[in-house]
Amino acid sequence: RMESLPEAVLIRILASIPAVDLVLACRLVCCQWKNLVDGTALWILKCQQEGLTGEESQENTENWQNFYFLSKKKKNLIRNPCGEDDLQHWGEVENGGDGWKIEELPGDFGKEFPSEKVHKYFATSYEWCRKAQVIDLRAEGYWEELMDTTQPKIVVRDWYAGRSDAGCLYELCVKLLSENEDVLAEYKSETVAIPQDNDANWTEISHTFSNYGPGVRFVRFEHGGQDTLFWKGWYGVRVTNSSVTVEP
C-alpha cells in the first residue's frame, strides 16, 4: 500500500508525476500527500531531475514549488522582438520622420548581432520613432497570488546600435501596471546619445524589477529613438531582440 512506503520512496514516485497533476490532484488524496506536495523535498527533486537547479538557486530559493513553475514557464513575453513579423504586436507606434523600417542585419554601416539567431532589426528615422507592447501577466499564466506574494523578478532587456556614419538617440521606458493600469514601478533609461563615426557595435541595456509590491498585472515596454543629423531615411538608432521575462 502506498501509505506504507517510506517517505523518501513516495517522494520519488510523486516526482515522476507532472507538476500540474501534483498540485491539482495528488495533494487532494490525503493529508500525507498534501504535506509532501506542499513541502520542499519533492520540488527540489523535480528541479534536480529537470536540470533547473544551480548553486545560486540552492542558496536563495525559499519556495521551491514556485521556483519550479517559474523556471518551466520562463520565456520572452515580448512578441516579434526582432521584426520578423514587420510591426505586428507593437502598438502605440509613433512614426516620426519616415517612420519605422525593418532591415536585415548587419545593414548599411552596421555590425552583425552577437547572436546568430537574430536576423533583423527595427530602424528609426530623423524624428522620434517609438513603439510599445503591453503584456498581460495573467494571460501569460502568472497568477495573482504569485505576483502579489512571491513577486518574482521581472527582467527587461533591449539591444540598440547606431550606424557608423550617423549619430542617434535611444530611450527605453518600462512600467509595471496595476489592474487599472496605474503605474506601480517604472524604469526609464537616460537618453543615450551615440555620436557620428561610432563603432556601430550592439549594446545591451537591462533592468530587473524586484520587491515591487502587490498588484502588478501588466508590463508596458516602450523604446525608440531617432538620428541626430536629421537625414531623410533611416539613419537613427536600431533596436532588436527586446525581452521581458519573469524569473525565480
GROMACS .gro file of C-alpha atoms in nm:
model
  248
    1ARG     CA    1   0.000   0.000   0.000
    2MET     CA    2   0.123   0.348  -0.083
    3GLU     CA    3   0.085   0.479   0.272
    4SER     CA    4   0.322   0.212   0.399
    5LEU     CA    5   0.607   0.324   0.175
    6PRO     CA    6   0.896   0.518   0.327
    7GLU     CA    7   0.852   0.891   0.267
    8ALA     CA    8   1.169   0.913   0.057
    9VAL     CA    9   1.036   0.643  -0.178
   10LEU     CA   10   0.695   0.810  -0.203
   11ILE     CA   11   0.861   1.141  -0.290
   12ARG     CA   12   1.049   0.975  -0.574
   13ILE     CA   13   0.726   0.826  -0.707
   14LEU     CA   14   0.542   1.158  -0.686
   15ALA     CA   15   0.834   1.338  -0.855
   16SER     CA   16   0.763   1.137  -1.171
   17ILE     CA   17   0.411   1.285  -1.196
   18PRO     CA   18   0.351   1.605  -1.399
   19ALA     CA   19   0.364   1.915  -1.179
   20VAL     CA   20   0.012   2.036  -1.259
   21ASP     CA   21  -0.132   1.695  -1.160
   22LEU     CA   22   0.062   1.709  -0.834
   23VAL     CA   23  -0.096   2.040  -0.738
   24LEU     CA   24  -0.448   1.985  -0.872
   25ALA     CA   25  -0.497   1.616  -0.796
   26CYS     CA   26  -0.230   1.444  -0.586
   27ARG     CA   27  -0.236   1.693  -0.297
   28LEU     CA   28  -0.610   1.620  -0.255
   29VAL     CA   29  -0.561   1.246  -0.200
   30CYS     CA   30  -0.475   1.259   0.170
   31CYS     CA   31  -0.300   1.469   0.434
   32GLN     CA   32   0.032   1.292   0.380
   33TRP     CA   33   0.032   1.361   0.007
   34LYS     CA   34  -0.076   1.721   0.063
   35ASN     CA   35   0.214   1.777   0.302
   36LEU     CA   36   0.459   1.625   0.055
   37VAL     CA   37   0.330   1.830  -0.240
   38ASP     CA   38   0.335   2.147  -0.029
   39GLY     CA   39   0.681   2.064   0.106
   40THR     CA   40   1.030   2.134  -0.019
   41ALA     CA   41   1.191   1.793  -0.083
   42LEU     CA   42   0.959   1.691  -0.367
   43TRP     CA   43   1.015   2.011  -0.564
   44ILE     CA   44   1.390   2.014  -0.510
   45LEU     CA   45   1.396   1.663  -0.654
   46LYS     CA   46   1.184   1.764  -0.955
   47CYS     CA   47   1.411   2.064  -1.017
   48GLN     CA   48   1.720   1.843  -0.997
   49GLN     CA   49   1.570   1.584  -1.231
   50GLU     CA   50   1.492   1.850  -1.492
   51GLY     CA   51   1.818   2.044  -1.461
   52LEU     CA   52   1.665   2.357  -1.311
   53THR     CA   53   1.892   2.392  -1.009
   54GLY     CA   54   2.228   2.559  -0.960
   55GLU     CA   55   2.440   2.687  -0.674
   56GLU     CA   56   2.262   3.023  -0.673
   57SER     CA   57   1.914   2.869  -0.664
   58GLN     CA   58   2.015   2.630  -0.386
   59GLU     CA   59   2.119   2.921  -0.166
   60ASN     CA   60   1.844   3.173  -0.242
   61THR     CA   61   1.526   2.975  -0.307
   62GLU     CA   62   1.257   2.991  -0.040
   63ASN     CA   63   0.961   2.839  -0.225
   64TRP     CA   64   1.074   2.553  -0.446
   65GLN     CA   65   0.730   2.491  -0.593
   66ASN     CA   66   0.718   2.849  -0.723
   67PHE     CA   67   1.079   2.819  -0.838
   68TYR     CA   68   0.989   2.509  -1.041
   69PHE     CA   69   0.686   2.663  -1.210
   70LEU     CA   70   0.864   2.994  -1.282
   71SER     CA   71   1.165   2.815  -1.426
   72LYS     CA   72   0.949   2.597  -1.650
   73LYS     CA   73   0.743   2.894  -1.769
   74LYS     CA   74   1.036   3.124  -1.835
   75LYS     CA   75   1.018   3.269  -2.185
   76ASN     CA   76   1.038   3.601  -2.364
   77LEU     CA   77   0.700   3.768  -2.323
   78ILE     CA   78   0.772   4.026  -2.596
   79ARG     CA   79   0.619   3.918  -2.924
   80ASN     CA   80   0.802   3.983  -3.251
   81PRO     CA   81   1.113   4.119  -3.076
   82CYS     CA   82   1.330   4.123  -3.389
   83GLY     CA   83   1.096   4.245  -3.662
   84GLU     CA   84   1.040   3.907  -3.828
   85ASP     CA   85   0.668   3.994  -3.848
   86ASP     CA   86   0.708   4.357  -3.951
   87LEU     CA   87   0.544   4.574  -3.678
   88GLN     CA   88   0.290   4.313  -3.572
   89HIS     CA   89   0.218   4.307  -3.194
   90TRP     CA   90   0.368   4.653  -3.147
   91GLY     CA   91   0.109   4.917  -3.054
   92GLU     CA   92   0.112   5.289  -2.985
   93VAL     CA   93   0.353   5.326  -3.276
   94GLU     CA   94   0.496   5.673  -3.336
   95ASN     CA   95   0.634   5.702  -3.688
   96GLY     CA   96   0.841   6.018  -3.683
   97GLY     CA   97   1.028   6.122  -3.996
   98ASP     CA   98   1.000   5.839  -4.247
   99GLY     CA   99   0.878   5.603  -3.973
  100TRP     CA  100   1.000   5.264  -3.858
  101LYS     CA  101   1.167   5.029  -4.104
  102ILE     CA  102   1.269   4.665  -4.066
  103GLU     CA  103   1.611   4.586  -4.211
  104GLU     CA  104   1.832   4.280  -4.245
  105LEU     CA  105   2.145   4.251  -4.035
  106PRO     CA  106   2.409   4.386  -4.047
  107GLY     CA  107   2.259   4.671  -4.253
  108ASP     CA  108   2.440   4.964  -4.410
  109PHE     CA  109   2.733   5.082  -4.195
  110GLY     CA  110   2.630   4.828  -3.928
  111LYS     CA  111   2.770   4.529  -3.741
  112GLU     CA  112   2.646   4.174  -3.706
  113PHE     CA  113   2.445   4.095  -3.392
  114PRO     CA  114   2.619   3.886  -3.120
  115SER     CA  115   2.365   3.603  -3.163
  116GLU     CA  116   2.325   3.417  -3.492
  117LYS     CA  117   1.955   3.367  -3.407
  118VAL     CA  118   1.882   3.736  -3.470
  119HIS     CA  119   1.848   3.831  -3.837
  120LYS     CA  120   1.659   4.163  -3.842
  121TYR     CA  121   1.623   4.489  -3.654
  122PHE     CA  122   1.397   4.794  -3.639
  123ALA     CA  123   1.547   5.117  -3.773
  124THR     CA  124   1.437   5.470  -3.676
  125SER     CA  125   1.429   5.790  -3.878
  126TYR     CA  126   1.504   6.164  -3.847
  127GLU     CA  127   1.228   6.236  -3.594
  128TRP     CA  128   1.132   6.034  -3.286
  129CYS     CA  129   1.006   5.683  -3.357
  130ARG     CA  130   0.856   5.496  -3.062
  131LYS     CA  131   0.668   5.168  -3.021
  132ALA     CA  132   0.528   4.977  -2.726
  133GLN     CA  133   0.384   4.646  -2.609
  134VAL     CA  134   0.164   4.581  -2.306
  135ILE     CA  135   0.200   4.232  -2.158
  136ASP     CA  136  -0.096   4.083  -1.970
  137LEU     CA  137   0.072   3.872  -1.699
  138ARG     CA  138  -0.240   3.674  -1.609
  139ALA     CA  139  -0.297   3.586  -1.974
  140GLU     CA  140   0.062   3.457  -1.981
  141GLY     CA  141  -0.011   3.228  -1.684
  142TYR     CA  142   0.127   3.430  -1.392
  143TRP     CA  143  -0.150   3.412  -1.134
  144GLU     CA  144  -0.238   3.695  -0.895
  145GLU     CA  145  -0.120   3.528  -0.572
  146LEU     CA  146   0.218   3.455  -0.730
  147MET     CA  147   0.266   3.815  -0.842
  148ASP     CA  148   0.139   3.962  -0.514
  149THR     CA  149   0.313   3.731  -0.266
  150THR     CA  150   0.623   3.586  -0.432
  151GLN     CA  151   0.682   3.893  -0.650
  152PRO     CA  152   0.916   3.714  -0.891
  153LYS     CA  153   1.183   3.915  -1.068
  154ILE     CA  154   1.075   4.087  -1.389
  155VAL     CA  155   1.382   4.123  -1.608
  156VAL     CA  156   1.382   4.363  -1.903
  157ARG     CA  157   1.644   4.365  -2.177
  158ASP     CA  158   1.690   4.553  -2.503
  159TRP     CA  159   1.964   4.590  -2.764
  160TYR     CA  160   2.048   4.906  -2.959
  161ALA     CA  161   2.312   5.025  -3.205
  162GLY     CA  162   2.384   5.319  -3.430
  163ARG     CA  163   2.511   5.334  -3.785
  164SER     CA  164   2.882   5.414  -3.801
  165ASP     CA  165   2.811   5.709  -4.031
  166ALA     CA  166   2.540   5.884  -3.826
  167GLY     CA  167   2.471   5.995  -3.471
  168CYS     CA  168   2.149   5.895  -3.296
  169LEU     CA  169   1.947   5.888  -2.973
  170TYR     CA  170   1.792   5.593  -2.786
  171GLU     CA  171   1.546   5.560  -2.495
  172LEU     CA  172   1.381   5.274  -2.304
  173CYS     CA  173   1.089   5.304  -2.063
  174VAL     CA  174   0.924   5.009  -1.885
  175LYS     CA  175   0.631   5.035  -1.643
  176LEU     CA  176   0.466   4.781  -1.413
  177LEU     CA  177   0.094   4.846  -1.414
  178SER     CA  178  -0.199   4.757  -1.189
  179GLU     CA  179  -0.537   4.619  -1.291
  180ASN     CA  180  -0.646   4.977  -1.363
  181GLU     CA  181  -0.313   5.049  -1.536
  182ASP     CA  182  -0.181   5.269  -1.254
  183VAL     CA  183   0.200   5.282  -1.256
  184LEU     CA  184   0.337   5.077  -0.962
  185ALA     CA  185   0.703   5.080  -1.068
  186GLU     CA  186   0.895   5.234  -1.355
  187TYR     CA  187   1.237   5.216  -1.516
  188LYS     CA  188   1.339   5.487  -1.761
  189SER     CA  189   1.682   5.493  -1.915
  190GLU     CA  190   1.870   5.810  -1.976
  191THR     CA  191   1.859   5.936  -2.332
  192VAL     CA  192   2.159   5.759  -2.481
  193ALA     CA  193   2.344   5.972  -2.735
  194ILE     CA  194   2.557   5.784  -2.989
  195PRO     CA  195   2.797   6.013  -3.179
  196GLN     CA  196   2.859   6.014  -3.551
  197ASP     CA  197   3.156   5.796  -3.654
  198ASN     CA  198   3.078   5.542  -3.380
  199ASP     CA  199   3.179   5.174  -3.392
  200ALA     CA  200   2.821   5.054  -3.466
  201ASN     CA  201   2.852   4.780  -3.206
  202TRP     CA  202   2.536   4.640  -3.045
  203THR     CA  203   2.484   4.731  -2.678
  204GLU     CA  204   2.255   4.555  -2.431
  205ILE     CA  205   2.060   4.750  -2.171
  206SER     CA  206   1.882   4.570  -1.887
  207HIS     CA  207   1.687   4.629  -1.568
  208THR     CA  208   1.548   4.395  -1.301
  209PHE     CA  209   1.231   4.478  -1.109
  210SER     CA  210   1.209   4.316  -0.763
  211ASN     CA  211   1.021   4.385  -0.438
  212TYR     CA  212   0.777   4.596  -0.640
  213GLY     CA  213   0.478   4.532  -0.414
  214PRO     CA  214   0.140   4.367  -0.479
  215GLY     CA  215  -0.098   4.446  -0.761
  216VAL     CA  216   0.119   4.415  -1.074
  217ARG     CA  217  -0.089   4.277  -1.362
  218PHE     CA  218   0.068   4.429  -1.676
  219VAL     CA  219   0.412   4.525  -1.807
  220ARG     CA  220   0.436   4.810  -2.054
  221PHE     CA  221   0.755   4.812  -2.264
  222GLU     CA  222   0.838   5.114  -2.481
  223HIS     CA  223   1.152   5.207  -2.670
  224GLY     CA  224   1.256   5.428  -2.956
  225GLY     CA  225   1.494   5.685  -3.094
  226GLN     CA  226   1.597   5.899  -3.390
  227ASP     CA  227   1.904   6.022  -3.572
  228THR     CA  228   2.073   6.348  -3.472
  229LEU     CA  229   2.160   6.468  -3.821
  230PHE     CA  230   1.801   6.484  -3.949
  231TRP     CA  231   1.888   6.298  -4.267
  232LYS     CA  232   1.594   6.170  -4.467
  233GLY     CA  233   1.568   5.792  -4.446
  234TRP     CA  234   1.663   5.554  -4.164
  235TYR     CA  235   1.982   5.679  -4.005
  236GLY     CA  236   1.853   5.666  -3.645
  237VAL     CA  237   1.911   5.411  -3.373
  238ARG     CA  238   1.850   5.043  -3.444
  239VAL     CA  239   1.680   4.815  -3.190
  240THR     CA  240   1.621   4.441  -3.173
  241ASN     CA  241   1.598   4.132  -2.952
  242SER     CA  242   1.387   4.304  -2.685
  243SER     CA  243   1.276   4.082  -2.396
  244VAL     CA  244   1.069   4.073  -2.079
  245THR     CA  245   1.098   3.760  -1.862
  246VAL     CA  246   0.950   3.662  -1.526
  247GLU     CA  247   1.218   3.474  -1.333
  248PRO     CA  248   1.254   3.296  -0.998
   0.00000   0.00000   0.00000
